[in-house]
Short mmCIF file of N, CA and C in Angstrom, two decimals:
data_model
loop_
_atom_site.label_atom_id
_atom_site.label_comp_id
_atom_site.label_asym_id
_atom_site.label_seq_id
_atom_site.Cartn_x
_atom_site.Cartn_y
_atom_site.Cartn_z
N MET N 1 -2.28 -19.64 -30.07
CA MET N 1 -2.66 -19.07 -31.02
C MET N 1 -3.33 -17.56 -30.50
N GLU N 2 -2.63 -16.68 -31.41
CA GLU N 2 -3.08 -15.21 -31.06
C GLU N 2 -4.24 -14.77 -31.93
N HIS N 3 -5.49 -14.45 -31.20
CA HIS N 3 -6.63 -14.16 -32.19
C HIS N 3 -6.75 -12.69 -32.04
N PHE N 4 -7.10 -12.04 -33.29
CA PHE N 4 -7.15 -10.53 -33.48
C PHE N 4 -8.22 -10.51 -34.68
N GLU N 5 -8.84 -9.15 -34.77
CA GLU N 5 -9.47 -8.52 -35.78
C GLU N 5 -8.83 -7.34 -36.15
N LYS N 6 -8.27 -6.94 -37.27
CA LYS N 6 -7.91 -5.74 -37.90
C LYS N 6 -9.09 -4.93 -38.38
N THR N 7 -9.16 -3.39 -37.76
CA THR N 7 -9.83 -2.34 -38.35
C THR N 7 -9.55 -2.22 -39.56
N LEU N 8 -10.52 -2.36 -40.77
CA LEU N 8 -10.08 -1.79 -42.33
C LEU N 8 -10.93 -0.30 -42.45
N ALA N 9 -11.90 -0.19 -41.92
CA ALA N 9 -12.72 0.87 -42.09
C ALA N 9 -13.78 1.24 -41.04
N CYS N 10 -14.08 2.43 -40.66
CA CYS N 10 -15.16 2.63 -39.67
C CYS N 10 -16.02 3.62 -40.29
N LYS N 11 -17.16 3.88 -40.10
CA LYS N 11 -18.16 4.32 -40.33
C LYS N 11 -19.13 4.55 -39.22
N GLU N 12 -19.16 5.97 -38.90
CA GLU N 12 -19.84 6.56 -37.80
C GLU N 12 -21.45 6.67 -38.18
N ILE N 13 -22.33 6.07 -37.31
CA ILE N 13 -23.77 6.00 -37.44
C ILE N 13 -24.58 7.16 -36.77
N TYR N 14 -24.06 7.43 -35.42
CA TYR N 14 -24.65 8.08 -34.43
C TYR N 14 -23.77 8.33 -33.41
N LYS N 15 -23.94 9.74 -33.28
CA LYS N 15 -22.77 10.22 -32.06
C LYS N 15 -23.99 11.05 -31.08
N GLY N 16 -24.16 10.50 -30.23
CA GLY N 16 -25.05 11.27 -28.95
C GLY N 16 -24.43 12.04 -27.78
N LYS N 17 -25.19 12.15 -26.73
CA LYS N 17 -24.63 12.70 -25.58
C LYS N 17 -23.86 11.51 -24.78
N ILE N 18 -24.34 10.17 -24.85
CA ILE N 18 -24.06 9.16 -23.84
C ILE N 18 -23.28 8.13 -24.75
N ILE N 19 -23.54 7.83 -25.78
CA ILE N 19 -23.25 6.61 -26.72
C ILE N 19 -22.71 7.22 -28.20
N HIS N 20 -21.89 6.64 -28.65
CA HIS N 20 -21.49 6.78 -30.19
C HIS N 20 -21.47 5.50 -30.83
N VAL N 21 -22.19 5.21 -31.95
CA VAL N 21 -22.36 4.03 -32.77
C VAL N 21 -21.53 4.10 -34.06
N HIS N 22 -20.53 3.19 -34.28
CA HIS N 22 -20.42 3.08 -35.78
C HIS N 22 -20.09 1.57 -35.94
N VAL N 23 -19.97 1.24 -37.31
CA VAL N 23 -19.72 0.24 -38.01
C VAL N 23 -18.37 0.01 -38.63
N ASP N 24 -17.79 -0.88 -38.18
CA ASP N 24 -16.38 -1.38 -38.85
C ASP N 24 -16.36 -2.21 -39.51
N GLN N 25 -15.63 -2.40 -40.52
CA GLN N 25 -15.52 -3.61 -41.61
C GLN N 25 -13.89 -3.99 -40.99
N VAL N 26 -13.73 -5.33 -40.50
CA VAL N 26 -12.63 -5.70 -39.98
C VAL N 26 -12.14 -6.94 -40.78
N GLU N 27 -10.80 -7.16 -40.88
CA GLU N 27 -10.32 -8.70 -41.43
C GLU N 27 -10.25 -9.47 -40.19
N LEU N 28 -10.47 -10.69 -40.42
CA LEU N 28 -10.61 -11.77 -39.84
C LEU N 28 -9.14 -12.43 -39.42
N GLU N 29 -8.95 -13.09 -38.71
CA GLU N 29 -7.50 -13.78 -38.40
C GLU N 29 -7.48 -14.89 -39.68
N ASN N 30 -8.51 -15.23 -40.58
CA ASN N 30 -8.35 -16.09 -41.33
C ASN N 30 -8.09 -15.40 -42.51
N GLY N 31 -8.11 -14.04 -42.78
CA GLY N 31 -8.03 -13.33 -44.02
C GLY N 31 -9.34 -12.97 -44.49
N GLY N 32 -10.36 -13.28 -44.01
CA GLY N 32 -11.59 -12.93 -44.38
C GLY N 32 -12.06 -11.79 -43.93
N THR N 33 -13.34 -11.21 -44.34
CA THR N 33 -13.57 -9.95 -43.69
C THR N 33 -15.07 -9.91 -43.04
N SER N 34 -15.51 -9.08 -42.23
CA SER N 34 -16.70 -9.01 -41.48
C SER N 34 -17.09 -7.58 -40.93
N PHE N 35 -18.19 -7.45 -40.49
CA PHE N 35 -18.53 -6.00 -40.03
C PHE N 35 -18.73 -6.42 -38.54
N ARG N 36 -18.64 -5.27 -37.94
CA ARG N 36 -18.87 -4.95 -36.38
C ARG N 36 -19.56 -3.81 -36.19
N GLU N 37 -20.67 -3.90 -35.43
CA GLU N 37 -21.55 -3.00 -34.80
C GLU N 37 -20.92 -2.67 -33.59
N VAL N 38 -20.37 -1.27 -33.24
CA VAL N 38 -19.87 -0.95 -31.89
C VAL N 38 -20.65 0.10 -31.23
N VAL N 39 -20.81 0.12 -30.04
CA VAL N 39 -21.45 0.98 -29.29
C VAL N 39 -20.16 1.57 -28.23
N GLU N 40 -19.76 2.86 -28.58
CA GLU N 40 -18.92 3.46 -27.71
C GLU N 40 -19.40 3.96 -26.32
N HIS N 41 -18.96 3.88 -25.04
CA HIS N 41 -19.78 4.38 -24.01
C HIS N 41 -18.53 4.97 -22.98
N PRO N 42 -18.55 6.03 -22.35
CA PRO N 42 -17.53 6.37 -21.65
C PRO N 42 -17.06 5.59 -20.39
N GLY N 43 -17.89 4.82 -20.02
CA GLY N 43 -17.69 3.78 -18.82
C GLY N 43 -18.46 4.41 -17.66
N GLY N 44 -18.38 3.60 -16.74
CA GLY N 44 -19.04 3.92 -15.45
C GLY N 44 -18.57 3.25 -14.28
N VAL N 45 -19.27 3.67 -13.18
CA VAL N 45 -18.74 3.30 -11.81
C VAL N 45 -19.93 2.73 -11.19
N SER N 46 -19.63 2.12 -9.91
CA SER N 46 -20.53 1.45 -9.17
C SER N 46 -19.85 1.15 -7.76
N VAL N 47 -20.67 1.13 -6.66
CA VAL N 47 -20.18 0.94 -5.48
C VAL N 47 -21.23 0.14 -4.75
N ALA N 48 -20.76 -0.81 -3.82
CA ALA N 48 -21.52 -1.53 -3.09
C ALA N 48 -21.00 -1.17 -1.42
N VAL N 49 -22.21 -0.22 -0.92
CA VAL N 49 -22.13 0.42 0.43
C VAL N 49 -22.60 -0.50 1.26
N LEU N 50 -21.73 -0.96 2.30
CA LEU N 50 -22.12 -1.65 3.35
C LEU N 50 -22.52 -1.13 4.80
N THR N 51 -23.50 -0.94 5.35
CA THR N 51 -23.53 -0.21 6.70
C THR N 51 -23.00 -1.16 7.91
N GLY N 52 -22.91 -0.52 9.10
CA GLY N 52 -22.29 -1.23 10.35
C GLY N 52 -23.37 -2.43 10.64
N GLN N 53 -24.29 -2.74 10.00
CA GLN N 53 -25.25 -3.60 10.50
C GLN N 53 -25.24 -4.62 9.22
N ASN N 54 -24.18 -4.55 8.32
CA ASN N 54 -24.00 -5.36 7.26
C ASN N 54 -25.34 -5.60 6.19
N GLU N 55 -25.86 -4.14 5.74
CA GLU N 55 -26.62 -4.05 5.22
C GLU N 55 -26.03 -3.30 3.97
N LEU N 56 -26.46 -3.70 2.71
CA LEU N 56 -26.19 -2.84 1.43
C LEU N 56 -27.08 -1.76 1.22
N ILE N 57 -26.60 -0.83 0.50
CA ILE N 57 -27.56 0.38 0.49
C ILE N 57 -28.00 0.15 -1.05
N PHE N 58 -29.30 0.09 -1.55
CA PHE N 58 -29.38 0.07 -3.01
C PHE N 58 -30.20 1.19 -3.47
N VAL N 59 -30.54 1.23 -4.87
CA VAL N 59 -31.45 2.34 -5.41
C VAL N 59 -32.35 1.59 -6.25
N ARG N 60 -33.40 2.24 -6.23
CA ARG N 60 -34.65 1.79 -7.16
C ARG N 60 -34.91 2.79 -8.12
N GLN N 61 -34.69 2.61 -9.28
CA GLN N 61 -34.89 3.54 -10.36
C GLN N 61 -35.58 2.98 -11.67
N PHE N 62 -36.42 3.80 -12.28
CA PHE N 62 -36.96 3.32 -13.61
C PHE N 62 -35.84 3.32 -14.43
N ARG N 63 -35.96 2.04 -15.26
CA ARG N 63 -34.85 2.03 -16.37
C ARG N 63 -35.41 1.87 -17.80
N TYR N 64 -35.44 2.90 -18.63
CA TYR N 64 -36.20 3.00 -19.77
C TYR N 64 -36.25 1.79 -20.65
N PRO N 65 -34.77 1.18 -21.03
CA PRO N 65 -34.72 0.31 -21.81
C PRO N 65 -35.55 -0.91 -21.61
N TYR N 66 -35.76 -1.03 -20.24
CA TYR N 66 -36.36 -2.38 -19.72
C TYR N 66 -37.86 -2.19 -18.95
N LYS N 67 -38.29 -0.76 -19.41
CA LYS N 67 -39.47 -0.50 -18.96
C LYS N 67 -40.11 -0.84 -17.81
N LYS N 68 -38.95 -0.74 -16.71
CA LYS N 68 -39.38 -1.24 -15.45
C LYS N 68 -38.49 -0.64 -14.32
N VAL N 69 -38.79 -0.89 -13.07
CA VAL N 69 -38.02 -0.31 -11.93
C VAL N 69 -36.88 -1.49 -11.60
N LEU N 70 -35.48 -1.28 -11.38
CA LEU N 70 -34.79 -2.04 -11.29
C LEU N 70 -33.94 -1.78 -9.76
N LEU N 71 -33.43 -2.81 -9.17
CA LEU N 71 -33.01 -2.82 -7.73
C LEU N 71 -31.38 -2.68 -8.43
N GLU N 72 -30.82 -1.61 -7.92
CA GLU N 72 -29.09 -1.62 -8.39
C GLU N 72 -28.30 -1.13 -7.34
N LEU N 73 -26.97 -1.51 -7.14
CA LEU N 73 -26.19 -0.64 -6.38
C LEU N 73 -25.97 0.82 -6.99
N PRO N 74 -25.44 1.59 -6.08
CA PRO N 74 -25.47 3.16 -6.60
C PRO N 74 -24.52 2.97 -7.98
N ALA N 75 -24.69 3.57 -8.93
CA ALA N 75 -23.77 3.63 -9.81
C ALA N 75 -24.04 5.01 -10.82
N GLY N 76 -22.94 5.28 -11.73
CA GLY N 76 -23.04 6.32 -12.81
C GLY N 76 -22.23 6.34 -14.10
N LYS N 77 -22.58 7.36 -14.88
CA LYS N 77 -21.54 7.20 -15.97
C LYS N 77 -20.15 8.24 -15.62
N LEU N 78 -19.15 7.86 -16.17
CA LEU N 78 -18.03 8.86 -16.21
C LEU N 78 -18.17 9.78 -17.06
N GLU N 79 -17.71 11.17 -16.48
CA GLU N 79 -17.56 12.16 -17.20
C GLU N 79 -16.31 12.25 -17.99
N PRO N 80 -16.20 12.91 -19.22
CA PRO N 80 -14.88 13.16 -19.72
C PRO N 80 -13.76 13.51 -19.11
N GLY N 81 -12.93 12.68 -18.91
CA GLY N 81 -11.36 13.03 -18.10
C GLY N 81 -11.60 12.82 -16.28
N GLU N 82 -12.63 12.01 -16.13
CA GLU N 82 -13.05 12.19 -14.69
C GLU N 82 -12.34 10.85 -14.01
N ASP N 83 -11.66 10.94 -12.86
CA ASP N 83 -11.11 9.72 -12.32
C ASP N 83 -12.17 8.77 -12.06
N PRO N 84 -12.10 7.56 -11.92
CA PRO N 84 -13.06 6.61 -11.61
C PRO N 84 -13.40 6.56 -10.27
N PHE N 85 -12.14 6.71 -9.52
CA PHE N 85 -12.64 6.38 -7.93
C PHE N 85 -13.25 7.80 -7.43
N GLU N 86 -12.94 8.78 -7.83
CA GLU N 86 -13.47 10.16 -7.57
C GLU N 86 -15.09 10.06 -8.02
N ALA N 87 -15.29 9.64 -9.02
CA ALA N 87 -16.51 9.60 -9.68
C ALA N 87 -17.29 8.61 -8.90
N MET N 88 -16.83 7.56 -8.70
CA MET N 88 -17.67 6.47 -7.56
C MET N 88 -17.98 7.21 -6.37
N LYS N 89 -17.03 7.79 -5.73
CA LYS N 89 -17.30 8.65 -4.52
C LYS N 89 -18.30 9.60 -4.70
N ARG N 90 -18.44 10.15 -5.93
CA ARG N 90 -19.30 11.43 -6.18
C ARG N 90 -20.62 10.57 -6.18
N GLU N 91 -20.84 9.60 -6.97
CA GLU N 91 -22.18 9.03 -7.25
C GLU N 91 -22.64 8.55 -5.87
N GLN N 92 -21.82 7.78 -4.89
CA GLN N 92 -22.03 7.47 -3.85
C GLN N 92 -22.75 8.77 -3.01
N ARG N 93 -21.91 9.50 -3.08
CA ARG N 93 -22.77 10.78 -2.00
C ARG N 93 -23.97 11.31 -2.55
N GLU N 94 -24.10 11.51 -3.82
CA GLU N 94 -25.32 11.96 -4.76
C GLU N 94 -26.70 10.93 -4.46
N GLU N 95 -26.28 9.59 -4.70
CA GLU N 95 -27.28 8.79 -4.54
C GLU N 95 -27.57 7.90 -3.16
N THR N 96 -27.04 8.04 -2.34
CA THR N 96 -26.99 7.36 -1.02
C THR N 96 -26.89 8.33 0.00
N GLY N 97 -26.11 9.66 -0.23
CA GLY N 97 -26.18 10.29 1.12
C GLY N 97 -25.26 10.10 2.01
N THR N 98 -23.90 8.85 1.43
CA THR N 98 -23.37 8.59 2.53
C THR N 98 -21.87 8.85 2.12
N GLN N 99 -20.88 8.70 3.18
CA GLN N 99 -19.33 8.74 2.88
C GLN N 99 -19.02 7.49 3.14
N GLY N 100 -17.76 7.06 2.67
CA GLY N 100 -17.32 5.58 2.92
C GLY N 100 -15.67 5.75 3.50
N GLU N 101 -15.57 4.44 3.76
CA GLU N 101 -14.19 4.29 4.10
C GLU N 101 -13.51 2.71 4.03
N GLY N 102 -12.50 2.67 3.79
CA GLY N 102 -12.02 0.98 3.56
C GLY N 102 -12.38 0.94 2.07
N TYR N 103 -12.20 1.69 1.26
CA TYR N 103 -12.74 1.24 -0.22
C TYR N 103 -11.78 0.05 -0.45
N VAL N 104 -12.36 -0.98 -1.55
CA VAL N 104 -11.90 -1.94 -1.86
C VAL N 104 -12.10 -2.08 -3.32
N SER N 105 -11.36 -1.95 -4.50
CA SER N 105 -11.99 -2.36 -5.80
C SER N 105 -11.90 -3.82 -5.81
N LEU N 106 -13.46 -3.84 -6.61
CA LEU N 106 -13.68 -4.96 -7.17
C LEU N 106 -13.58 -5.51 -8.53
N GLY N 107 -13.00 -4.48 -9.31
CA GLY N 107 -12.33 -4.78 -10.53
C GLY N 107 -13.33 -4.11 -11.57
N GLU N 108 -13.24 -4.82 -12.74
CA GLU N 108 -13.84 -4.10 -13.75
C GLU N 108 -14.79 -5.33 -14.33
N VAL N 109 -15.92 -4.48 -14.89
CA VAL N 109 -17.22 -5.55 -15.62
C VAL N 109 -17.01 -5.03 -16.97
N TYR N 110 -17.12 -6.02 -17.73
CA TYR N 110 -17.73 -5.76 -19.29
C TYR N 110 -18.75 -6.24 -19.41
N PRO N 111 -19.87 -5.29 -19.36
CA PRO N 111 -21.33 -5.85 -19.28
C PRO N 111 -21.67 -6.61 -20.67
N THR N 112 -21.35 -6.04 -21.94
CA THR N 112 -21.88 -6.54 -23.24
C THR N 112 -20.63 -6.58 -24.09
N GLY N 113 -19.52 -7.39 -23.95
CA GLY N 113 -18.47 -7.49 -24.73
C GLY N 113 -18.83 -7.70 -26.31
N GLY N 114 -20.00 -8.24 -26.75
CA GLY N 114 -20.29 -8.66 -28.22
C GLY N 114 -20.47 -7.12 -28.97
N TYR N 115 -20.66 -5.99 -28.53
CA TYR N 115 -21.08 -5.13 -29.17
C TYR N 115 -20.88 -3.56 -28.62
N CYS N 116 -20.58 -3.61 -27.07
CA CYS N 116 -20.27 -2.52 -26.61
C CYS N 116 -19.09 -2.40 -25.61
N GLY N 117 -18.48 -1.03 -25.78
CA GLY N 117 -16.92 -0.91 -25.19
C GLY N 117 -17.04 -0.56 -23.77
N GLU N 118 -18.30 -0.39 -23.10
CA GLU N 118 -18.45 0.23 -21.64
C GLU N 118 -17.56 -0.73 -20.85
N ILE N 119 -17.00 -0.17 -20.00
CA ILE N 119 -16.24 -0.74 -18.90
C ILE N 119 -16.80 -0.24 -17.43
N ILE N 120 -17.32 -0.99 -16.46
CA ILE N 120 -17.87 -0.62 -15.24
C ILE N 120 -16.79 -0.85 -13.94
N ARG N 121 -16.30 0.15 -13.42
CA ARG N 121 -15.35 -0.35 -12.34
C ARG N 121 -16.30 -0.35 -11.17
N LEU N 122 -15.80 -1.17 -10.26
CA LEU N 122 -16.52 -1.56 -9.07
C LEU N 122 -15.73 -1.51 -7.88
N TRP N 123 -16.40 -0.88 -6.77
CA TRP N 123 -15.90 -1.03 -5.63
C TRP N 123 -16.75 -1.45 -4.17
N ALA N 124 -16.26 -1.49 -3.44
CA ALA N 124 -17.06 -1.79 -1.98
C ALA N 124 -16.43 -0.77 -0.80
N CYS N 125 -17.44 -0.64 0.07
CA CYS N 125 -16.61 0.19 1.06
C CYS N 125 -17.60 0.15 2.26
N ARG N 126 -17.39 0.73 3.46
CA ARG N 126 -18.16 0.71 4.59
C ARG N 126 -18.71 2.14 4.69
N ALA N 127 -19.88 2.38 5.05
CA ALA N 127 -20.51 3.64 5.11
C ALA N 127 -20.13 4.22 6.35
N VAL N 128 -19.76 5.39 6.65
CA VAL N 128 -19.22 6.02 7.84
C VAL N 128 -20.06 7.42 8.32
N GLY N 129 -20.49 7.74 9.08
CA GLY N 129 -21.23 8.80 9.36
C GLY N 129 -22.83 8.96 9.30
N GLU N 130 -23.53 9.80 9.48
CA GLU N 130 -24.81 9.73 9.12
C GLU N 130 -25.19 10.06 7.66
N GLN N 131 -26.37 9.36 7.27
CA GLN N 131 -26.81 9.40 6.11
C GLN N 131 -27.35 10.76 5.79
N GLN N 132 -26.93 11.49 4.78
CA GLN N 132 -27.40 12.94 4.24
C GLN N 132 -28.32 12.87 3.13
N GLU N 133 -28.85 14.18 2.84
CA GLU N 133 -29.53 14.10 1.79
C GLU N 133 -29.12 13.72 0.72
N LEU N 134 -30.03 13.28 -0.22
CA LEU N 134 -29.48 12.95 -1.59
C LEU N 134 -29.57 14.17 -2.70
N HIS N 135 -28.36 14.14 -3.62
CA HIS N 135 -28.40 15.09 -4.54
C HIS N 135 -28.26 14.45 -5.83
N LEU N 136 -29.53 14.41 -6.40
CA LEU N 136 -29.63 13.64 -7.74
C LEU N 136 -29.46 14.48 -8.70
N ASP N 137 -29.38 14.20 -10.21
CA ASP N 137 -29.42 15.22 -11.36
C ASP N 137 -30.69 15.50 -11.33
N GLU N 138 -30.95 16.48 -12.25
CA GLU N 138 -32.33 16.82 -12.33
C GLU N 138 -33.31 15.98 -13.20
N ASP N 139 -32.78 15.03 -13.72
CA ASP N 139 -33.60 13.98 -14.62
C ASP N 139 -33.48 12.89 -13.93
N GLU N 140 -32.86 12.80 -12.73
CA GLU N 140 -32.95 11.38 -11.87
C GLU N 140 -33.72 11.23 -10.91
N PHE N 141 -34.64 10.10 -10.78
CA PHE N 141 -35.48 9.90 -9.77
C PHE N 141 -35.25 8.46 -9.04
N LEU N 142 -34.92 8.42 -8.04
CA LEU N 142 -34.70 7.16 -7.13
C LEU N 142 -34.94 7.19 -5.90
N SER N 143 -35.16 6.00 -5.02
CA SER N 143 -35.15 6.02 -3.80
C SER N 143 -34.07 4.92 -3.27
N THR N 144 -33.80 4.90 -2.11
CA THR N 144 -32.92 3.98 -1.75
C THR N 144 -33.49 3.15 -0.78
N GLU N 145 -32.98 2.13 -0.61
CA GLU N 145 -33.34 0.68 0.49
C GLU N 145 -32.07 -0.06 0.82
N ARG N 146 -32.38 -0.37 2.23
CA ARG N 146 -31.27 -1.27 2.64
C ARG N 146 -31.79 -2.71 2.93
N ILE N 147 -30.75 -3.63 2.39
CA ILE N 147 -31.17 -4.96 2.17
C ILE N 147 -30.12 -5.68 3.13
N PRO N 148 -30.05 -6.60 4.12
CA PRO N 148 -28.87 -7.44 4.51
C PRO N 148 -28.24 -7.80 3.39
N LEU N 149 -26.95 -7.99 3.72
CA LEU N 149 -26.02 -8.53 2.58
C LEU N 149 -26.58 -10.06 2.49
N GLU N 150 -26.69 -10.82 3.56
CA GLU N 150 -26.97 -12.24 3.41
C GLU N 150 -28.41 -12.46 2.46
N LYS N 151 -29.51 -11.43 2.58
CA LYS N 151 -30.54 -11.48 1.70
C LYS N 151 -30.34 -10.95 0.23
N ALA N 152 -29.32 -10.16 0.08
CA ALA N 152 -29.34 -9.95 -1.24
C ALA N 152 -28.33 -10.90 -2.12
N VAL N 153 -27.57 -11.54 -0.95
CA VAL N 153 -26.98 -12.79 -1.83
C VAL N 153 -27.94 -13.73 -2.19
N GLU N 154 -28.85 -13.99 -1.26
CA GLU N 154 -30.12 -15.04 -1.88
C GLU N 154 -30.91 -14.29 -2.74
N MET N 155 -31.25 -13.22 -2.89
CA MET N 155 -32.02 -12.47 -3.98
C MET N 155 -31.28 -12.75 -5.42
N VAL N 156 -29.87 -12.60 -5.48
CA VAL N 156 -29.21 -12.83 -6.54
C VAL N 156 -29.20 -14.43 -6.71
N CYS N 157 -29.06 -15.08 -6.13
CA CYS N 157 -29.34 -16.76 -6.34
C CYS N 157 -30.87 -17.13 -6.93
N ASN N 158 -31.77 -16.36 -6.59
CA ASN N 158 -33.02 -16.51 -6.94
C ASN N 158 -33.53 -15.90 -7.92
N ASN N 159 -32.71 -15.08 -8.81
CA ASN N 159 -33.00 -14.37 -10.06
C ASN N 159 -34.16 -13.06 -9.73
N GLU N 160 -33.72 -12.58 -8.20
CA GLU N 160 -34.29 -11.55 -8.29
C GLU N 160 -33.66 -9.96 -8.37
N ILE N 161 -32.63 -10.12 -8.71
CA ILE N 161 -31.66 -9.11 -9.12
C ILE N 161 -31.22 -9.02 -10.59
N PRO N 162 -31.64 -8.54 -11.56
CA PRO N 162 -30.97 -8.89 -13.09
C PRO N 162 -30.05 -8.11 -13.39
N ASP N 163 -29.66 -7.11 -12.62
CA ASP N 163 -28.48 -6.00 -13.18
C ASP N 163 -27.36 -6.76 -12.93
N ALA N 164 -26.60 -6.81 -13.80
CA ALA N 164 -24.96 -7.58 -13.79
C ALA N 164 -24.10 -6.98 -13.04
N LYS N 165 -23.97 -5.48 -13.07
CA LYS N 165 -23.06 -5.05 -11.87
C LYS N 165 -23.25 -5.34 -10.70
N THR N 166 -24.48 -5.30 -10.27
CA THR N 166 -25.15 -5.26 -9.03
C THR N 166 -25.09 -6.83 -8.49
N GLN N 167 -25.16 -7.82 -9.45
CA GLN N 167 -24.88 -9.23 -9.01
C GLN N 167 -23.52 -9.26 -8.44
N ILE N 168 -22.65 -9.08 -9.43
CA ILE N 168 -21.36 -8.95 -9.26
C ILE N 168 -20.78 -8.37 -8.04
N GLY N 169 -21.49 -6.99 -7.79
CA GLY N 169 -21.03 -6.31 -6.79
C GLY N 169 -21.36 -6.98 -5.35
N ILE N 170 -22.62 -7.53 -5.55
CA ILE N 170 -22.86 -8.26 -4.17
C ILE N 170 -22.18 -9.35 -3.81
N MET N 171 -21.65 -10.27 -4.72
CA MET N 171 -21.15 -11.56 -4.65
C MET N 171 -19.92 -11.44 -4.26
N LYS N 172 -19.11 -10.21 -4.61
CA LYS N 172 -17.56 -9.90 -4.35
C LYS N 172 -17.81 -9.41 -3.01
N THR N 173 -18.50 -8.57 -2.52
CA THR N 173 -18.46 -7.98 -1.33
C THR N 173 -19.09 -9.11 -0.28
N ALA N 174 -20.04 -9.98 -0.54
CA ALA N 174 -20.07 -11.04 0.33
C ALA N 174 -18.89 -11.82 0.60
N TYR N 175 -18.33 -12.23 -0.50
CA TYR N 175 -16.93 -12.76 -0.40
C TYR N 175 -15.83 -12.07 0.44
N LEU N 176 -15.73 -10.60 0.21
CA LEU N 176 -14.73 -10.06 1.20
C LEU N 176 -15.19 -9.97 2.52
N VAL N 177 -16.51 -9.68 2.90
CA VAL N 177 -16.99 -9.87 3.97
C VAL N 177 -16.75 -11.43 4.87
N GLN N 178 -16.92 -12.47 3.98
CA GLN N 178 -16.73 -13.80 4.73
C GLN N 178 -15.40 -13.89 4.93
N LYS N 179 -14.37 -13.27 4.07
CA LYS N 179 -12.90 -13.50 4.37
C LYS N 179 -12.24 -12.48 5.36
N GLY N 180 -13.27 -11.57 5.98
CA GLY N 180 -12.91 -10.59 6.87
C GLY N 180 -12.07 -9.48 6.31
N LEU N 181 -12.38 -9.47 5.02
CA LEU N 181 -11.40 -8.31 4.35
C LEU N 181 -12.24 -6.85 4.23
N LEU N 182 -13.37 -6.87 4.60
CA LEU N 182 -14.39 -5.69 4.73
C LEU N 182 -15.18 -5.30 5.88
#
């Protein structure tokens, strides 16, 4: 059976710099109707940067919606028309001061499919060369931290890292390392 919902009407509620919110009336597959609240987001990128010592480079930054500092893999928002792979390399340089090689796609993450259309594209790579100075946006404040990959996997399993993209990036990177693919 094919599942579907047909959009009957769309009402814009809010249009901001990062997100747009609308409420849609939809026709359900049984012929009934319902409403869907949708947050549109341009998408994002994230990268698991692995050093020669098998340490991942993380960022710590305050995340306003949660009112606390989170430990995350470097990540950022896509700009309109920006190539996701190039955006990821830009975020890596800005937030970790590193260049990478041997990039491997870790696929896409749909963080909150019930109401948000954001897609985060994930990669892993090996860091090469010396770590350079960070180049953060003027409203961006973070610090970097290196954690051994094995310890990062334990932290995910012990619920010490709540960020979804970071959990997925860590676990997929560990799998690739275990298989000798990264």
